[in-house]
PDB file of C-alpha atoms in Angstrom:
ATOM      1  CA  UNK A  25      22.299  30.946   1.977  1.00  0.00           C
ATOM      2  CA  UNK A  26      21.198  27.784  -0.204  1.00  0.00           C
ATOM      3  CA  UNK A  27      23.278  26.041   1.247  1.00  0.00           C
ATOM      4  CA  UNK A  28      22.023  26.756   4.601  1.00  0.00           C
ATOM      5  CA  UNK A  29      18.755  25.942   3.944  1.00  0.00           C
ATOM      6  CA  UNK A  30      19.637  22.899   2.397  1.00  0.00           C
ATOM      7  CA  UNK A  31      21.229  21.611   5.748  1.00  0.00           C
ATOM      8  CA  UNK A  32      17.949  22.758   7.107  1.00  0.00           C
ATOM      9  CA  UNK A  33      15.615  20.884   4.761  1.00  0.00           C
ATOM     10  CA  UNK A  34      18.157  17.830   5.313  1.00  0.00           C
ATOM     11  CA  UNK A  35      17.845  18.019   9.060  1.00  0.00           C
ATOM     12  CA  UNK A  36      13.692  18.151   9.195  1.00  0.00           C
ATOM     13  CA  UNK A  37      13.955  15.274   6.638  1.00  0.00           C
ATOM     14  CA  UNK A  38      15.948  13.263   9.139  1.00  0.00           C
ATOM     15  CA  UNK A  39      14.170  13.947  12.265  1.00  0.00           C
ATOM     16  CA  UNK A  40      10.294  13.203  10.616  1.00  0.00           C
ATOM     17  CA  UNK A  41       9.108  10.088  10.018  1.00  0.00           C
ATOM     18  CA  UNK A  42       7.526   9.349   7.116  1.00  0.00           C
ATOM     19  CA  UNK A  43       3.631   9.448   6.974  1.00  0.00           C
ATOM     20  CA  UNK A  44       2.232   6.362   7.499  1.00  0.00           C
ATOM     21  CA  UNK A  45      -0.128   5.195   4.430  1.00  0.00           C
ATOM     22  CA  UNK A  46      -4.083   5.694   5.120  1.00  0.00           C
ATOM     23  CA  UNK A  47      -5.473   2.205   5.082  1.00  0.00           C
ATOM     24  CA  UNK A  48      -8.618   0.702   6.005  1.00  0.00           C
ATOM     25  CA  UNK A  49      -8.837  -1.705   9.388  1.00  0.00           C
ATOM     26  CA  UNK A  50      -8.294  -5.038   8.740  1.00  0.00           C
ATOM     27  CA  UNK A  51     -11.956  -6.240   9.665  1.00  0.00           C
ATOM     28  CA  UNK A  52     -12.957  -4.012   6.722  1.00  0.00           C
ATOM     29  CA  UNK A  53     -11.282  -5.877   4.464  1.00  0.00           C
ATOM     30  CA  UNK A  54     -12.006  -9.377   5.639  1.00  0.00           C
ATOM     31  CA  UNK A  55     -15.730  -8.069   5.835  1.00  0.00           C
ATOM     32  CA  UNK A  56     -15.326  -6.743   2.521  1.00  0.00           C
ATOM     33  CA  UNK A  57     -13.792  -9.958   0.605  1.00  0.00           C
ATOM     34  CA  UNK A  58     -16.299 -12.148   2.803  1.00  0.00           C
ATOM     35  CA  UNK A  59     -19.102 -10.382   1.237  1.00  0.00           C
ATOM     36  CA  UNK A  60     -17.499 -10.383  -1.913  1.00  0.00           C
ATOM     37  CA  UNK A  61     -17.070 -14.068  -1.681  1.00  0.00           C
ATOM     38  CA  UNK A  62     -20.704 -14.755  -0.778  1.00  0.00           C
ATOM     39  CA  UNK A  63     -22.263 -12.624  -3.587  1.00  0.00           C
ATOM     40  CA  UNK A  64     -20.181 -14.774  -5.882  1.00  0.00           C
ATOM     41  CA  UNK A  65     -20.980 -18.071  -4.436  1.00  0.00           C
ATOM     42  CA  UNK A  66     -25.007 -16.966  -4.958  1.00  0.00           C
ATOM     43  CA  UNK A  67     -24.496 -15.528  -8.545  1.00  0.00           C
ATOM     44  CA  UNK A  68     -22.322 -18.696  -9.109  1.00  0.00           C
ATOM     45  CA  UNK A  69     -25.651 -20.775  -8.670  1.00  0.00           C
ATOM     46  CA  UNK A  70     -28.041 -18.618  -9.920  1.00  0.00           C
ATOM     47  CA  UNK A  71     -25.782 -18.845 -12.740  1.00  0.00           C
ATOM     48  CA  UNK A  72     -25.806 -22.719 -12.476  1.00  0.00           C
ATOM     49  CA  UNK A  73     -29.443 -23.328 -11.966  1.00  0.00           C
ATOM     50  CA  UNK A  74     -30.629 -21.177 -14.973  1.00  0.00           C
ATOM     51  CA  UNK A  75     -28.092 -23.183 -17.181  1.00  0.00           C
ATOM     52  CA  UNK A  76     -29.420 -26.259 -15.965  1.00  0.00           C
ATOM     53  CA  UNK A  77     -32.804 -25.424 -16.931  1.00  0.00           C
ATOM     54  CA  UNK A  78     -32.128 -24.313 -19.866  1.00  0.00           C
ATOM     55  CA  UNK A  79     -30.285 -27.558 -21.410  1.00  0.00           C
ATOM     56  CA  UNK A  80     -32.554 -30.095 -19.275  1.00  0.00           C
ATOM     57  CA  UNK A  81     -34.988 -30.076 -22.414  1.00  0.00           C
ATOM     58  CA  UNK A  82     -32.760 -29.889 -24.960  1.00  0.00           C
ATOM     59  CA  UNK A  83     -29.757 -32.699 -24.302  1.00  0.00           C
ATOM     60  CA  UNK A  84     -31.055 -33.941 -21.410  1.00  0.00           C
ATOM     61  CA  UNK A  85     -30.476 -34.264 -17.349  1.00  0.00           C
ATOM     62  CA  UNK A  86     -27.103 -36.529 -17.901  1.00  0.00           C
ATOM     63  CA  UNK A  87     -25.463 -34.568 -20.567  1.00  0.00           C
ATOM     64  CA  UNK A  88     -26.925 -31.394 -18.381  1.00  0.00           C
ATOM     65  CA  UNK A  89     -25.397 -32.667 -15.041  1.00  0.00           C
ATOM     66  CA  UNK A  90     -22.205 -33.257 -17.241  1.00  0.00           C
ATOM     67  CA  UNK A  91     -22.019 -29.879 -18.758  1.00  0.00           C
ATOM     68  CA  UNK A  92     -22.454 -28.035 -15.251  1.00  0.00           C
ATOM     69  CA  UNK A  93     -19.533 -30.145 -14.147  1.00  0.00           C
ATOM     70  CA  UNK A  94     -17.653 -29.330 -16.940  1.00  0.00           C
ATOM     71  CA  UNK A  95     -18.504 -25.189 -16.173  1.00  0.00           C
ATOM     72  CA  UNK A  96     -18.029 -25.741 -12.664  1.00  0.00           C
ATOM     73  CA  UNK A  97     -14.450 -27.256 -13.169  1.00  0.00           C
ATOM     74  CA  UNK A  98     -13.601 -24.409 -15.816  1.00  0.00           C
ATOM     75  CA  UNK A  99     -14.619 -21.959 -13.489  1.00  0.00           C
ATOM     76  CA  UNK A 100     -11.980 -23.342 -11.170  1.00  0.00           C
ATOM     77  CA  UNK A 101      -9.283 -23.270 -13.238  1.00  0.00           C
ATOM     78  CA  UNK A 102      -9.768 -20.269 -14.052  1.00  0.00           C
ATOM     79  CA  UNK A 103     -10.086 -18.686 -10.420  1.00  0.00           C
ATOM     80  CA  UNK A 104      -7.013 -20.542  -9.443  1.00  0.00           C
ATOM     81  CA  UNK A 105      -5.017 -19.288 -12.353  1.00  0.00           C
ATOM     82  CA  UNK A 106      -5.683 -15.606 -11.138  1.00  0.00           C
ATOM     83  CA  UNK A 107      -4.820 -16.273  -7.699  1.00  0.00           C
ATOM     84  CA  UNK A 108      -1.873 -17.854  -8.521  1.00  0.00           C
ATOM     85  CA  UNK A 109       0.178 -14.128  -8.606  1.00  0.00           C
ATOM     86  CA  UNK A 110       2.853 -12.966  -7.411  1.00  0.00           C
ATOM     87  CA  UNK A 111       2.885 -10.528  -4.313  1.00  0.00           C
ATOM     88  CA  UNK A 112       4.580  -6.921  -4.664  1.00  0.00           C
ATOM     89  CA  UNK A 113       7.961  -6.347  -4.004  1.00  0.00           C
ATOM     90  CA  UNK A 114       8.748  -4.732  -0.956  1.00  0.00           C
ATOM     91  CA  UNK A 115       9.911  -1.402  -0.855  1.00  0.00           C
ATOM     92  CA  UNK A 116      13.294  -0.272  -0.697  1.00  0.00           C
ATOM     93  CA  UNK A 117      14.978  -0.199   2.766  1.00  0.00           C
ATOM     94  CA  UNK A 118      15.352   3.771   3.588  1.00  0.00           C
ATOM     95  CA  UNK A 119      18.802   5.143   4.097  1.00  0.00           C
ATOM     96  CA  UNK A 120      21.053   4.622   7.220  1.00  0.00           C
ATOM     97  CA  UNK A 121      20.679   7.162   9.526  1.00  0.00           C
ATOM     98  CA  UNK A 122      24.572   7.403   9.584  1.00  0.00           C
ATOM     99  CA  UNK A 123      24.864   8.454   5.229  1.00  0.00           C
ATOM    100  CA  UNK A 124      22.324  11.569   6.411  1.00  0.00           C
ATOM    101  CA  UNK A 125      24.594  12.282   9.314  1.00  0.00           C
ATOM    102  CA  UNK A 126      27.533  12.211   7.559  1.00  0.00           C
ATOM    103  CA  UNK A 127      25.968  14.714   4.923  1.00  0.00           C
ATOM    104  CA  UNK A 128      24.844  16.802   7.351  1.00  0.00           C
ATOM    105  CA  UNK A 129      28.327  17.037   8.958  1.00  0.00           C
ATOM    106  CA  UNK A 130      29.942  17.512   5.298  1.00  0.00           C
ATOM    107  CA  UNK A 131      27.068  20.248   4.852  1.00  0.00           C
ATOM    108  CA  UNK A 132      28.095  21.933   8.080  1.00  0.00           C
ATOM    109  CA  UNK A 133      32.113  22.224   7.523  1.00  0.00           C
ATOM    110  CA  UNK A 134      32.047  23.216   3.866  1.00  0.00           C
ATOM    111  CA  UNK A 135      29.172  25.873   4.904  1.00  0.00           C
ATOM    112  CA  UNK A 136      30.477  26.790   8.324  1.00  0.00           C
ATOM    113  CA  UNK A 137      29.667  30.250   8.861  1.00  0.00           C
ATOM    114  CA  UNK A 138      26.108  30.340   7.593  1.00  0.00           C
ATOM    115  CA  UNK A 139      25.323  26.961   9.589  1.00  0.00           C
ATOM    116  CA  UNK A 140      26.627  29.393  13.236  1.00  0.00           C
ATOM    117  CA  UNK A 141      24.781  32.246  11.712  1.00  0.00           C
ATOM    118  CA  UNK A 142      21.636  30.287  10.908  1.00  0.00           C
ATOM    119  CA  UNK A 143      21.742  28.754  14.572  1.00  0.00           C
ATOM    120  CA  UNK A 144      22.296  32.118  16.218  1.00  0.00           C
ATOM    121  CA  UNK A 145      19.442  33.327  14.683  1.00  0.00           C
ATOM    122  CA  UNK A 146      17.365  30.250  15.540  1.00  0.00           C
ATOM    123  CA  UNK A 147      18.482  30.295  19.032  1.00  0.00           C
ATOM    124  CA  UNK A 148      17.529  34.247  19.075  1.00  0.00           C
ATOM    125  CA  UNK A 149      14.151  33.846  17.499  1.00  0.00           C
ATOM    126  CA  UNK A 150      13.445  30.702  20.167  1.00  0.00           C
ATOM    127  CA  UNK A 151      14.638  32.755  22.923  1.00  0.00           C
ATOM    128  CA  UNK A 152      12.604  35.747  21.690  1.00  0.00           C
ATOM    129  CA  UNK A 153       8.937  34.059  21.171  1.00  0.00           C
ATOM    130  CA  UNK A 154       8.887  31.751  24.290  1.00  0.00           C
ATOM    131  CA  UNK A 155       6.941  33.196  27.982  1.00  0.00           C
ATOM    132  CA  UNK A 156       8.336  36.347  29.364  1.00  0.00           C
ATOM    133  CA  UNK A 157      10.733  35.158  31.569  1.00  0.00           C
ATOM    134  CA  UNK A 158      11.444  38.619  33.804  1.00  0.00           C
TER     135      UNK A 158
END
């Protein structure tokens, strides 16, 4: 009887498709990084402009204007550096449908009796719950 109900369980496996992964349209995610990407760009400044005013009076506007560019460039490196990765594998192809066939086939000669009994019943039980057909 296991073993009949592991041809069954290999059958369904072969016959559904697997469920396709719940992800978001793709204009919500280029909405999504846009807006990310904007909020950055205004902290970025905000960022800029208070450090500006803060060292004007104390080294200066040249040394100032120098140490923004110096931040600025820093700030680059270090956003290209985490850019700079490498995308995720991609998954592993799925099985041939032949290898499942083949198991199912091996499945149904070593387990030949139970596989006729199980489809007798399946065909009575289909036969039995469809319209009355009198």
């Amino acid at each position: 009887m296991q073993a009949v109900l592991q041809l069954a369980l290999l059958a369904v496996q072969a016959m559904v498709p697997p469920p396709a992964p719940d992800r978001p349209p793709l204009w919500c995610k280029v909405a999504g990084f846009a807006l990310i990407g904007v909020c950055g760009v205004i902290a970025m400044a905000f960022a800029l402009v208070a450090i500006w005013l803060f060292l004007t009076p104390v080294i200066g506007a040249r040394l100032t204007a120098l140490a923004i560019a110096v931040l600025a460039l820093l700030t680059a490196m270090v956003l290209a550096l985490l850019l700079r990765r490498r995308p995720n594998p991609a998954p592993a192809p799925a099985p041939p449908p032949t290898a499942m066939l083949a198991e199912v086939e091996r499945l149904v000669r070593a387990n030949l009796a139970p596989s006729l009994l199980a489809a007798l019943i399946a065909g009575v039980m289909a036969g039995s719950s469809g319209p009355d057909r009198s």
